[in-house]
Amino acid sequence: MIIVQLIGKVQPEFWARALNSMAIKEVDVIVVGAGFGGLRALHALRQQGKKVQVIEASEDVGGVWHHNGYPGARCDVESYDYSYSFSPELEQQWVWSERYATQPEILRYIRHVVERFDMRKDIRFNCRMERAQYDAQGGRWAVACSDGSLWSAHYLVLAVGQLSSPKTPSLPGQDKFGGQIIHSALWPKEPVSFAGKRVAIIGTGSSGMQMTPVIARQAAHLTVFQRTPNYSVPAANAPVSPEEDRQVKANYRQRREQAWNSPTGLGFLPGKKSALEASPQERAEVYEAAWSRLGYGFALTYFDILLNKEANDTAAEFIRQKIASVIEKPQLREKLVPRDHAFAARRPSVDDGYFQAFNRDNVQLVDVRETPIVELTASGIRTQTEEHHLDTIIFATGFDAFTGSLLKPEIIGREGLTLKQKWAAGPVTHLGVGTAGFPNLFVLVGPGSPSLLSNVMVSIEEQSDWFAQMIHFMDLHGVREVEVTQAAEQAWVAHVNARAQETLYLTADSYYNGAEVAGKPRVFMPYTGGVRGYRRLLRKCADHGYEGFAMRDQPLDSGGQILNSGAGVADVAPRDFAAVLVGDADGVQR
Ligand code: NA7
């Protein structure tokens, strides 16, 4: 029956393979992606007794952690916080070896979770979702995948990652280069040796900065091609001693509570003082203490570092001096020290010896703003002034962030509009989780959620449980179709923008606002209200009968009636950002 319904509704070529095999598999939920997000969604939905199929384009679990296997890759959030909180036994038994885990250790953790909770049986690998189309009468998603499999699911969850669509520049002559070209986010699974090699890294974001010191120690020669000098704070990484491990585990619940109740999900609150209220002496002491201890949290030493340019300047200048102090060659100091944007207005890096690497005789910096790359040749890279002979070129050139992976598959909503068409002027969501015209579709840590401005794990867990609860609520109340209202998404987008306007984020070109890809809509995408404030809004929405989501007893196209009282505009009136950073969404100091 469902096959007949779907074939009637969707485009014919979509079903060509289905008709050959007549094998449409029915499940309750399709989750796209088997990274941290998709796996957590699988867990939450299973708890509700749902039949879930995870589909994953690559050959194994891990998402970005599966692909970003470059030397020096590690998380910039502490391992104890960048991990799942849903199982106290898992928390107690897993032992992290370092404060900031390396990529291989994070992958071991993910694989452990997958085996421990028997997740693999619900994941289909080497299976990329190519197209999904909503059957507006049947109220189900039809999903077609690269391996020829076809699915029909009541719900579709997109857990495709925010930094998972790698971006490679198209430089003239790229196909002429005779050596190896690697992208940091598509790192080969077989070992890559740099011994005796001449290597280039293009890009100095977190990936370029993390790999530079490691490759510098291995390669015969390393050339780093920099476009924008980036701020970075020391990783403050260290092995975890058995005593520290015991202490964390004795108080793990409190640690989690602190993370959930902090704006960034990192477990600490921003300073309550303005940087401008402090004397220069006091500021210097505060910055010095934070420098070697807080990593990414350095940006929160004073509450207004991301709100006020003058306050930001004090932190930026401190960092510039720190960076300059470790660079031995004066001509390099000028090139490497960031000056053209406010500190943390683009995501700063957390590094381990990046700037010091330039003190080595085998490391060279090319400022591509000064001497642009002209072309790749058979043996290297030619800039306007010289040719660099190379064996390996590494593109550490980042991603089409936030929307890249969401817009790659063709996702067709209730009225035949694709998600790409709907988001042509930028992503529009309610609470970052759903969009009008695309019923029964959930986006995990998508645009409009705190995601990359915070410890993303907090929002992954919060949203996964929230979706699962919503589905449970729908089952209890006979709801077949849930859809964001247009009024709610307009209010949410206005709220996200209003909050961003209060910050310095809009003063810099970054992947937060679509500047990383030519022609991409210039829209600020993450939610600056902090994970605590966001969490409260999610809960408030649920408590108010899923305000902003129309819940129908049947699909709209089959005459469905709205069942919930809260389908109107959600209350997301802008509040003072500073108050949120210091306290919580209500401005209450804690
Ligand atoms: P990022 O942070 O987006 O960095 C990409 C880097 O690549 C950045 O320095 C870019 O310069 C540079 N880039 C991009 N295209 C080019 C071209 N055509 N020529 C020269 N340089 C270029 O990505 P990462 O992988 O480093 O880090 C992503 C996130 O992972 C990070 O934020 C953390 O959350 C973890 P630009 O700054 O645009 O001038």
XYZ file of C-alpha atoms and ligand atoms in Angstrom:
629
model
C 0.000 0.000 0.000
C 2.670 2.422 1.056
C 4.668 1.679 -2.072
C 1.664 2.586 -4.197
C 1.114 5.784 -2.218
C 4.735 6.821 -2.446
C 5.120 5.967 -6.078
C 2.074 8.095 -6.751
C 3.576 11.092 -4.995
C 7.257 11.181 -5.671
C 9.263 11.727 -8.791
C 9.397 8.617 -10.975
C 13.171 8.289 -11.319
C 13.391 8.284 -7.545
C 11.765 4.903 -7.519
C 13.478 3.366 -10.519
C 15.736 1.249 -8.382
C 12.896 0.441 -5.991
C 10.780 -0.950 -8.749
C 13.648 -3.153 -9.798
C 14.083 -4.614 -6.395
C 10.658 -3.871 -4.898
C 12.484 -3.651 -1.628
C 11.392 -0.661 0.395
C 12.226 -1.149 4.014
C 9.952 0.392 6.621
C 11.268 1.760 9.894
C 10.060 4.296 12.438
C 13.043 6.599 12.123
C 15.907 7.083 9.700
C 18.884 8.778 11.306
C 21.413 10.070 8.801
C 24.969 9.987 10.141
C 26.805 7.758 12.620
C 28.937 10.363 14.351
C 28.492 11.428 17.960
C 25.128 12.995 17.080
C 23.563 10.152 15.108
C 24.655 7.541 17.636
C 23.211 9.540 20.504
C 19.952 9.983 18.607
C 19.874 6.226 17.984
C 20.252 5.610 21.706
C 17.514 8.087 22.674
C 15.044 6.814 20.070
C 15.651 3.191 20.983
C 14.771 4.085 24.565
C 11.326 5.023 23.210
C 11.007 1.615 21.581
C 11.438 2.961 18.059
C 12.758 0.925 15.172
C 15.651 3.059 14.005
C 17.901 2.723 10.979
C 21.082 4.747 10.962
C 22.576 5.273 7.523
C 26.190 6.277 7.209
C 28.032 7.226 4.029
C 31.438 6.013 5.159
C 32.611 2.581 6.154
C 32.645 3.083 9.903
C 31.304 5.122 12.814
C 32.757 8.386 14.114
C 31.693 11.099 11.649
C 34.245 13.913 11.642
C 36.425 11.901 14.008
C 36.528 9.096 11.467
C 37.660 11.402 8.686
C 39.882 14.004 10.388
C 42.755 11.655 11.097
C 45.504 14.186 10.437
C 48.593 14.240 12.681
C 47.977 16.213 15.862
C 44.152 16.099 15.606
C 42.560 16.400 18.991
C 39.485 17.895 20.581
C 39.575 21.422 22.003
C 37.056 20.512 24.720
C 38.156 18.436 27.720
C 37.526 14.721 27.237
C 35.458 14.377 30.420
C 33.022 16.934 29.007
C 33.233 15.901 25.346
C 31.713 12.502 26.057
C 28.280 10.998 26.606
C 26.524 11.484 29.918
C 23.643 9.046 29.400
C 25.291 6.069 31.075
C 26.863 6.445 34.546
C 28.521 3.035 34.084
C 30.145 4.189 30.844
C 31.277 7.404 32.532
C 32.822 5.477 35.400
C 34.480 2.752 33.373
C 35.966 4.658 30.455
C 39.440 6.017 31.213
C 40.732 9.031 29.298
C 44.487 9.178 29.030
C 44.784 12.911 28.326
C 42.910 16.041 29.298
C 42.207 16.768 25.606
C 41.896 13.437 23.810
C 43.572 12.772 20.484
C 41.535 11.735 17.460
C 42.536 8.029 17.779
C 41.472 7.973 21.431
C 38.136 9.639 20.631
C 37.549 7.071 17.887
C 38.329 4.252 20.336
C 35.746 5.752 22.685
C 33.093 5.981 19.969
C 33.720 2.393 18.888
C 33.565 1.254 22.494
C 30.160 2.941 22.887
C 28.919 1.357 19.671
C 29.912 -2.152 20.789
C 28.848 -1.663 24.400
C 25.329 -0.596 23.424
C 25.107 -2.982 20.480
C 24.539 -0.137 18.026
C 26.282 -1.567 14.986
C 23.350 -3.810 14.089
C 21.220 -0.704 13.417
C 23.787 1.075 11.230
C 24.112 0.600 7.512
C 27.549 1.650 6.245
C 28.674 2.790 2.787
C 25.159 4.120 2.369
C 24.746 7.805 1.534
C 21.307 9.403 1.580
C 20.887 10.881 -1.884
C 17.297 11.938 -1.745
C 14.468 12.153 0.741
C 10.945 13.113 -0.129
C 8.013 13.687 2.175
C 4.835 11.883 1.256
C 2.409 14.608 2.240
C -0.631 12.301 2.376
C 0.937 9.295 3.993
C 2.973 11.408 6.403
C 6.182 9.453 5.865
C 9.605 10.126 4.463
C 10.791 8.159 1.447
C 14.566 7.903 1.468
C 16.801 6.758 -1.391
C 20.441 5.878 -0.781
C 23.580 5.475 -2.849
C 23.681 1.710 -2.322
C 20.268 1.345 -3.941
C 18.439 0.864 -0.670
C 15.073 2.547 -0.223
C 13.380 3.346 3.026
C 10.092 4.567 4.304
C 10.211 6.203 7.724
C 7.821 8.178 9.888
C 10.627 10.482 10.993
C 13.857 11.652 9.445
C 16.693 12.856 11.677
C 19.614 14.634 10.006
C 22.721 14.164 12.135
C 25.140 15.045 9.359
C 27.507 17.349 11.270
C 28.283 21.046 11.024
C 31.862 20.681 9.806
C 31.583 17.628 7.603
C 31.547 18.945 4.069
C 35.246 19.575 3.293
C 36.117 22.580 1.155
C 38.990 22.402 -1.322
C 40.144 25.439 -3.259
C 40.308 25.003 -7.001
C 43.765 26.264 -7.796
C 44.968 26.400 -11.384
C 46.973 23.308 -12.326
C 45.680 21.178 -9.448
C 45.543 18.111 -11.689
C 49.154 18.640 -12.828
C 50.744 18.103 -9.412
C 52.690 14.820 -9.424
C 52.864 14.359 -5.652
C 50.211 13.516 -3.075
C 47.321 15.878 -2.261
C 45.445 15.259 0.985
C 42.581 17.141 2.662
C 42.792 17.285 6.448
C 39.158 16.192 6.704
C 39.546 13.283 4.289
C 42.707 11.893 5.782
C 43.805 8.515 4.329
C 43.243 5.483 6.529
C 46.670 4.058 5.701
C 49.657 5.693 7.466
C 51.098 8.781 5.748
C 54.846 9.159 6.146
C 56.441 12.598 5.947
C 59.992 11.375 6.621
C 62.378 13.008 4.162
C 59.475 14.741 2.377
C 58.871 18.343 1.382
C 55.375 19.186 2.585
C 52.988 22.147 2.226
C 50.012 22.945 4.442
C 47.461 25.378 3.017
C 45.256 26.857 5.730
C 45.894 27.948 9.296
C 42.632 27.224 11.128
C 42.544 24.636 13.904
C 43.487 21.774 11.580
C 46.498 23.549 10.061
C 47.634 24.810 13.451
C 47.332 21.395 15.095
C 49.208 19.501 12.391
C 52.004 22.046 11.795
C 54.230 21.250 14.811
C 53.778 17.495 14.377
C 54.577 17.441 10.664
C 57.428 19.917 11.188
C 59.134 17.334 13.396
C 58.790 14.601 10.756
C 59.228 16.270 7.386
C 62.442 17.355 5.684
C 60.801 20.706 4.955
C 57.412 22.253 5.687
C 55.881 25.324 4.050
C 52.761 26.773 5.665
C 50.573 28.882 3.381
C 48.672 31.360 5.521
C 45.847 33.627 4.393
C 44.532 34.914 7.732
C 46.668 34.867 10.879
C 44.594 33.209 13.575
C 44.418 33.643 17.326
C 45.314 30.614 19.359
C 45.578 29.802 23.036
C 47.669 26.989 24.507
C 45.881 23.663 24.719
C 47.032 23.154 28.313
C 46.961 19.459 27.580
C 48.343 16.940 30.072
C 48.063 13.252 30.879
C 45.236 12.419 33.291
C 46.635 10.946 36.512
C 44.765 8.131 38.303
C 44.072 10.566 41.152
C 42.503 13.164 38.814
C 40.453 10.453 37.163
C 39.199 9.298 40.574
C 38.313 12.862 41.561
C 36.388 13.588 38.385
C 34.492 10.316 38.637
C 33.618 10.857 42.290
C 31.825 14.074 41.272
C 30.858 13.397 37.688
C 27.197 14.320 38.099
C 28.096 17.737 39.528
C 30.560 18.247 36.690
C 27.851 17.479 34.148
C 25.405 19.798 35.910
C 27.994 22.554 35.737
C 28.513 21.975 32.026
C 24.765 21.992 31.315
C 24.391 25.159 33.351
C 27.211 27.099 31.759
C 26.797 29.132 28.563
C 29.441 27.205 26.654
C 28.918 23.728 28.058
C 32.507 23.838 29.283
C 31.537 23.894 32.933
C 32.507 27.368 34.011
C 30.739 30.688 34.052
C 32.185 33.795 32.445
C 33.766 36.368 34.722
C 31.158 38.703 36.155
C 33.316 41.756 35.619
C 33.890 43.832 32.511
C 37.463 43.755 31.208
C 37.266 47.538 31.242
C 36.465 47.698 34.948
C 39.691 45.918 35.838
C 42.982 47.772 36.214
C 45.691 46.915 33.648
C 47.611 45.147 36.401
C 44.588 43.087 37.449
C 43.765 42.222 33.842
C 47.305 41.083 33.194
C 47.129 38.764 36.207
C 43.747 37.359 35.233
C 44.831 36.766 31.631
C 48.119 35.219 32.717
C 46.351 32.777 35.044
C 43.810 31.842 32.350
C 46.387 31.568 29.559
C 48.014 28.336 30.640
C 44.891 26.779 32.173
C 41.631 27.505 30.381
C 42.235 26.692 26.721
C 39.251 27.871 24.680
C 37.660 29.238 27.875
C 40.163 32.113 27.834
C 37.500 34.059 25.919
C 35.280 34.030 29.003
C 37.673 35.546 31.523
C 35.627 38.761 31.380
C 32.007 38.675 30.315
C 32.344 41.394 27.696
C 35.280 40.080 25.663
C 32.886 39.029 22.914
C 30.536 41.949 23.407
C 32.663 45.061 23.432
C 35.531 45.860 21.042
C 37.471 47.820 23.633
C 37.228 44.941 26.104
C 38.178 42.526 23.343
C 41.235 44.618 22.466
C 42.659 44.022 25.940
C 42.500 40.243 25.487
C 43.625 40.394 21.846
C 46.660 42.490 22.744
C 47.601 40.099 25.545
C 47.453 37.190 23.094
C 49.422 39.073 20.444
C 52.199 39.669 22.947
C 52.169 36.026 24.001
C 52.378 34.875 20.390
C 55.120 37.364 19.522
C 57.132 36.322 22.572
C 57.653 32.765 21.298
C 58.514 33.626 17.689
C 62.234 34.106 17.313
C 62.374 35.622 13.815
C 61.141 39.246 13.892
C 59.955 39.246 10.258
C 57.745 36.227 11.004
C 56.288 37.817 14.113
C 54.601 40.519 12.050
C 53.096 37.981 9.669
C 51.882 35.480 12.261
C 50.365 37.836 14.807
C 46.615 38.304 14.173
C 45.417 41.899 13.884
C 42.572 41.975 11.395
C 39.729 40.661 13.527
C 38.543 40.638 17.104
C 39.697 37.753 19.272
C 37.198 34.830 19.146
C 34.967 36.563 16.581
C 36.156 33.657 14.413
C 36.766 30.401 16.207
C 40.258 30.613 17.710
C 42.496 27.600 17.772
C 43.801 25.712 20.766
C 47.321 24.720 19.835
C 50.348 22.882 21.092
C 53.479 24.568 19.789
C 52.171 26.020 16.513
C 53.996 29.346 16.650
C 57.151 27.759 18.070
C 57.295 25.468 15.011
C 58.317 28.487 12.918
C 61.560 28.714 14.908
C 62.725 25.535 13.215
C 65.033 25.814 10.241
C 62.903 23.429 8.187
C 59.677 25.468 8.509
C 58.771 28.349 6.221
C 55.737 30.664 6.141
C 54.171 31.999 2.956
C 51.668 34.794 3.401
C 49.332 34.272 0.446
C 47.870 37.736 0.810
C 51.329 39.124 0.106
C 52.414 36.491 -2.406
C 49.347 34.705 -3.770
C 49.480 31.176 -5.119
C 49.531 31.341 -8.917
C 49.262 27.643 -9.696
C 50.146 24.104 -8.838
C 52.873 22.702 -11.050
C 53.997 19.126 -11.612
C 56.456 19.486 -8.765
C 54.930 21.950 -6.353
C 53.272 25.322 -5.821
C 54.228 28.466 -7.691
C 53.502 31.776 -6.004
C 53.976 35.212 -7.508
C 57.593 35.208 -6.335
C 58.891 31.613 -6.327
C 58.220 27.931 -6.866
C 58.032 25.633 -3.833
C 59.104 22.082 -4.687
C 56.914 19.615 -2.850
C 56.133 15.926 -2.366
C 52.874 16.413 -0.469
C 50.284 19.196 -0.355
C 47.795 19.230 2.512
C 44.616 21.249 2.186
C 43.635 22.299 5.699
C 41.122 24.592 4.092
C 38.086 23.877 6.227
C 34.467 23.193 5.436
C 31.245 24.426 3.952
C 30.043 24.831 7.524
C 26.610 24.289 9.085
C 24.610 23.832 5.886
C 27.120 22.045 3.585
C 26.092 18.493 4.465
C 22.429 19.343 5.057
C 22.024 20.684 1.538
C 23.980 18.033 -0.367
C 21.196 15.454 -0.558
C 17.972 16.466 -2.249
C 15.421 16.811 0.530
C 11.926 17.544 -0.734
C 9.287 18.823 1.649
C 5.497 18.783 1.823
C 4.905 21.167 -1.045
C 7.618 19.893 -3.356
C 10.139 22.548 -2.359
C 13.670 21.325 -1.691
C 15.481 22.280 1.498
C 18.040 24.016 -0.699
C 15.303 26.156 -2.258
C 13.725 26.858 1.099
C 17.095 27.944 2.547
C 18.276 29.822 -0.539
C 18.655 33.021 1.479
C 20.064 31.182 4.501
C 18.854 28.527 6.920
C 15.535 29.149 8.644
C 14.629 27.007 11.631
C 12.670 27.007 14.825
C 15.065 26.353 17.732
C 17.564 24.982 15.221
C 15.691 21.680 15.037
C 13.040 21.917 12.331
C 11.797 24.024 9.455
C 8.295 24.774 8.132
C 7.223 22.736 5.116
C 9.319 19.741 6.204
C 7.157 17.805 8.655
C 8.525 15.001 10.830
C 12.076 16.144 10.028
C 14.558 16.937 12.762
C 17.984 18.475 12.402
C 20.542 17.656 15.076
C 22.700 20.597 16.205
C 21.889 22.474 13.045
C 21.898 26.185 12.220
C 20.045 28.129 14.887
C 21.366 25.949 17.731
C 24.408 26.717 19.949
C 26.410 23.922 18.248
C 29.864 25.235 17.295
C 29.792 28.128 19.753
C 29.782 25.659 22.605
C 30.690 22.150 23.682
C 28.552 20.566 20.987
C 28.130 17.374 22.995
C 25.802 19.146 25.406
C 23.388 20.151 22.648
C 23.685 16.753 20.920
C 22.479 15.044 24.070
C 19.884 17.652 24.915
C 18.340 17.646 21.445
C 18.413 13.855 21.035
C 16.497 13.361 24.271
C 14.181 16.239 23.391
C 13.273 14.717 19.991
C 12.726 11.331 21.590
C 10.450 12.889 24.237
C 8.560 14.754 21.536
C 7.994 11.544 19.618
C 6.829 9.851 22.812
C 4.412 12.740 23.394
C 3.132 12.385 19.850
C 2.567 8.651 20.298
C 0.640 9.275 23.505
C -1.581 11.907 21.928
C -2.241 10.326 18.562
C -0.149 12.844 16.641
C 0.935 11.693 13.177
C 2.562 14.822 11.845
C 4.608 17.574 13.463
C 5.679 20.698 11.605
C 7.308 23.956 12.589
C 5.009 26.918 12.022
C 6.197 29.745 9.792
C 5.504 32.259 12.536
C 7.701 30.337 14.960
C 10.647 30.039 12.598
C 10.463 33.712 11.710
C 10.483 34.610 15.389
C 13.403 32.275 16.070
C 15.507 33.583 13.177
C 14.831 37.154 14.336
C 15.846 36.151 17.851
C 19.071 34.447 16.681
C 19.956 37.537 14.648
C 19.097 39.972 17.404
C 21.303 38.060 19.814
C 24.165 37.903 17.328
C 23.917 41.679 16.816
C 24.784 42.139 20.473
C 28.154 40.440 19.954
C 31.370 40.962 17.997
C 30.754 37.831 15.914
C 29.344 39.870 13.064
C 32.466 42.029 12.833
C 34.571 39.264 11.250
C 34.313 37.109 8.153
C 33.937 33.546 9.371
C 32.176 30.262 8.863
C 29.736 31.381 11.547
C 28.253 33.807 9.030
C 28.739 32.077 5.699
C 31.864 33.988 4.635
C 33.850 30.772 4.135
C 32.212 29.896 0.812
C 31.898 32.335 -2.075
C 28.258 33.018 -2.870
C 26.931 31.505 0.346
C 24.202 33.621 2.002
C 25.745 35.906 4.633
C 23.646 34.863 7.581
C 24.810 34.304 11.136
C 24.026 30.662 11.836
C 24.770 29.477 15.377
C 22.755 30.589 18.408
C 24.720 32.837 20.763
C 22.381 32.413 23.738
C 24.469 29.667 25.347
C 23.641 26.044 26.026
C 21.954 26.769 29.344
C 19.628 29.357 27.862
C 18.979 27.161 24.836
C 18.182 24.166 26.998
C 15.671 26.188 28.947
C 13.993 27.306 25.728
C 13.732 23.707 24.481
C 12.157 22.667 27.759
C 9.829 25.642 27.824
C 8.707 24.790 24.308
C 7.874 21.226 25.398
C 6.183 22.399 28.606
C 3.957 24.700 26.564
C 2.650 21.900 24.359
C 5.487 22.185 21.823
C 4.968 25.827 21.126
C 5.830 26.690 17.549
C 5.224 23.131 16.307
C 1.866 22.263 14.774
C 0.935 18.704 15.785
C -1.722 17.062 13.640
C -3.772 13.894 14.027
C -3.275 13.199 10.315
C -0.997 14.739 7.707
C -2.218 18.173 6.655
C -2.808 16.956 3.096
C -5.072 14.213 4.410
C -7.210 16.692 6.316
C -5.232 16.615 9.551
C -6.337 18.846 12.414
C -3.992 20.553 14.839
C -4.108 18.890 18.241
C -1.740 20.918 20.385
C -2.577 24.252 21.928
C 0.886 25.725 21.512
C 1.173 25.838 17.735
C 1.468 29.624 17.795
C 4.559 31.791 17.954
C 7.049 30.700 20.554
C 8.111 33.258 23.113
C 11.709 33.976 22.263
C 11.850 37.688 22.939
C 15.460 38.902 22.792
C 17.091 39.414 26.140
C 20.283 41.127 27.062
C 23.193 39.020 25.840
C 25.528 40.153 28.598
C 23.010 39.037 31.178
C 22.806 35.655 29.510
C 26.556 35.222 29.421
C 26.852 36.125 33.063
C 23.822 34.303 34.302
C 21.210 32.448 32.345
C 18.471 33.023 29.810
C 16.495 35.057 32.321
C 19.489 37.152 33.263
C 19.535 35.589 36.728
C 23.004 35.548 38.178
C 24.162 32.198 39.492
P 38.897 26.429 9.302
O 38.964 26.868 10.698
O 37.735 26.829 8.497
O 40.245 26.914 8.606
C 40.452 26.847 7.219
C 41.724 27.543 6.890
O 41.983 27.384 5.505
C 41.702 29.037 7.155
O 42.959 29.418 7.623
C 41.416 29.605 5.769
O 41.855 30.924 5.575
C 42.235 28.673 4.934
N 41.844 28.653 3.531
C 40.662 28.292 3.010
N 40.686 28.408 1.686
C 41.911 28.869 1.358
C 42.551 29.196 0.150
N 41.905 29.092 -1.013
N 43.821 29.649 0.188
C 44.459 29.786 1.364
N 43.908 29.474 2.555
C 42.656 29.035 2.542
O 38.968 24.836 9.198
P 39.787 23.827 10.118
O 39.687 22.507 9.496
O 41.134 24.336 10.404
O 39.005 23.853 11.487
C 37.622 23.642 11.542
C 37.150 23.495 12.945
O 37.556 22.239 13.464
C 37.638 24.470 13.954
O 36.991 25.674 13.959
C 37.381 23.735 15.251
O 36.042 23.857 15.615
C 37.667 22.329 14.891
P 40.892 32.158 5.937
O 40.875 32.190 7.426
O 39.556 31.831 5.361
O 41.521 33.340 5.317
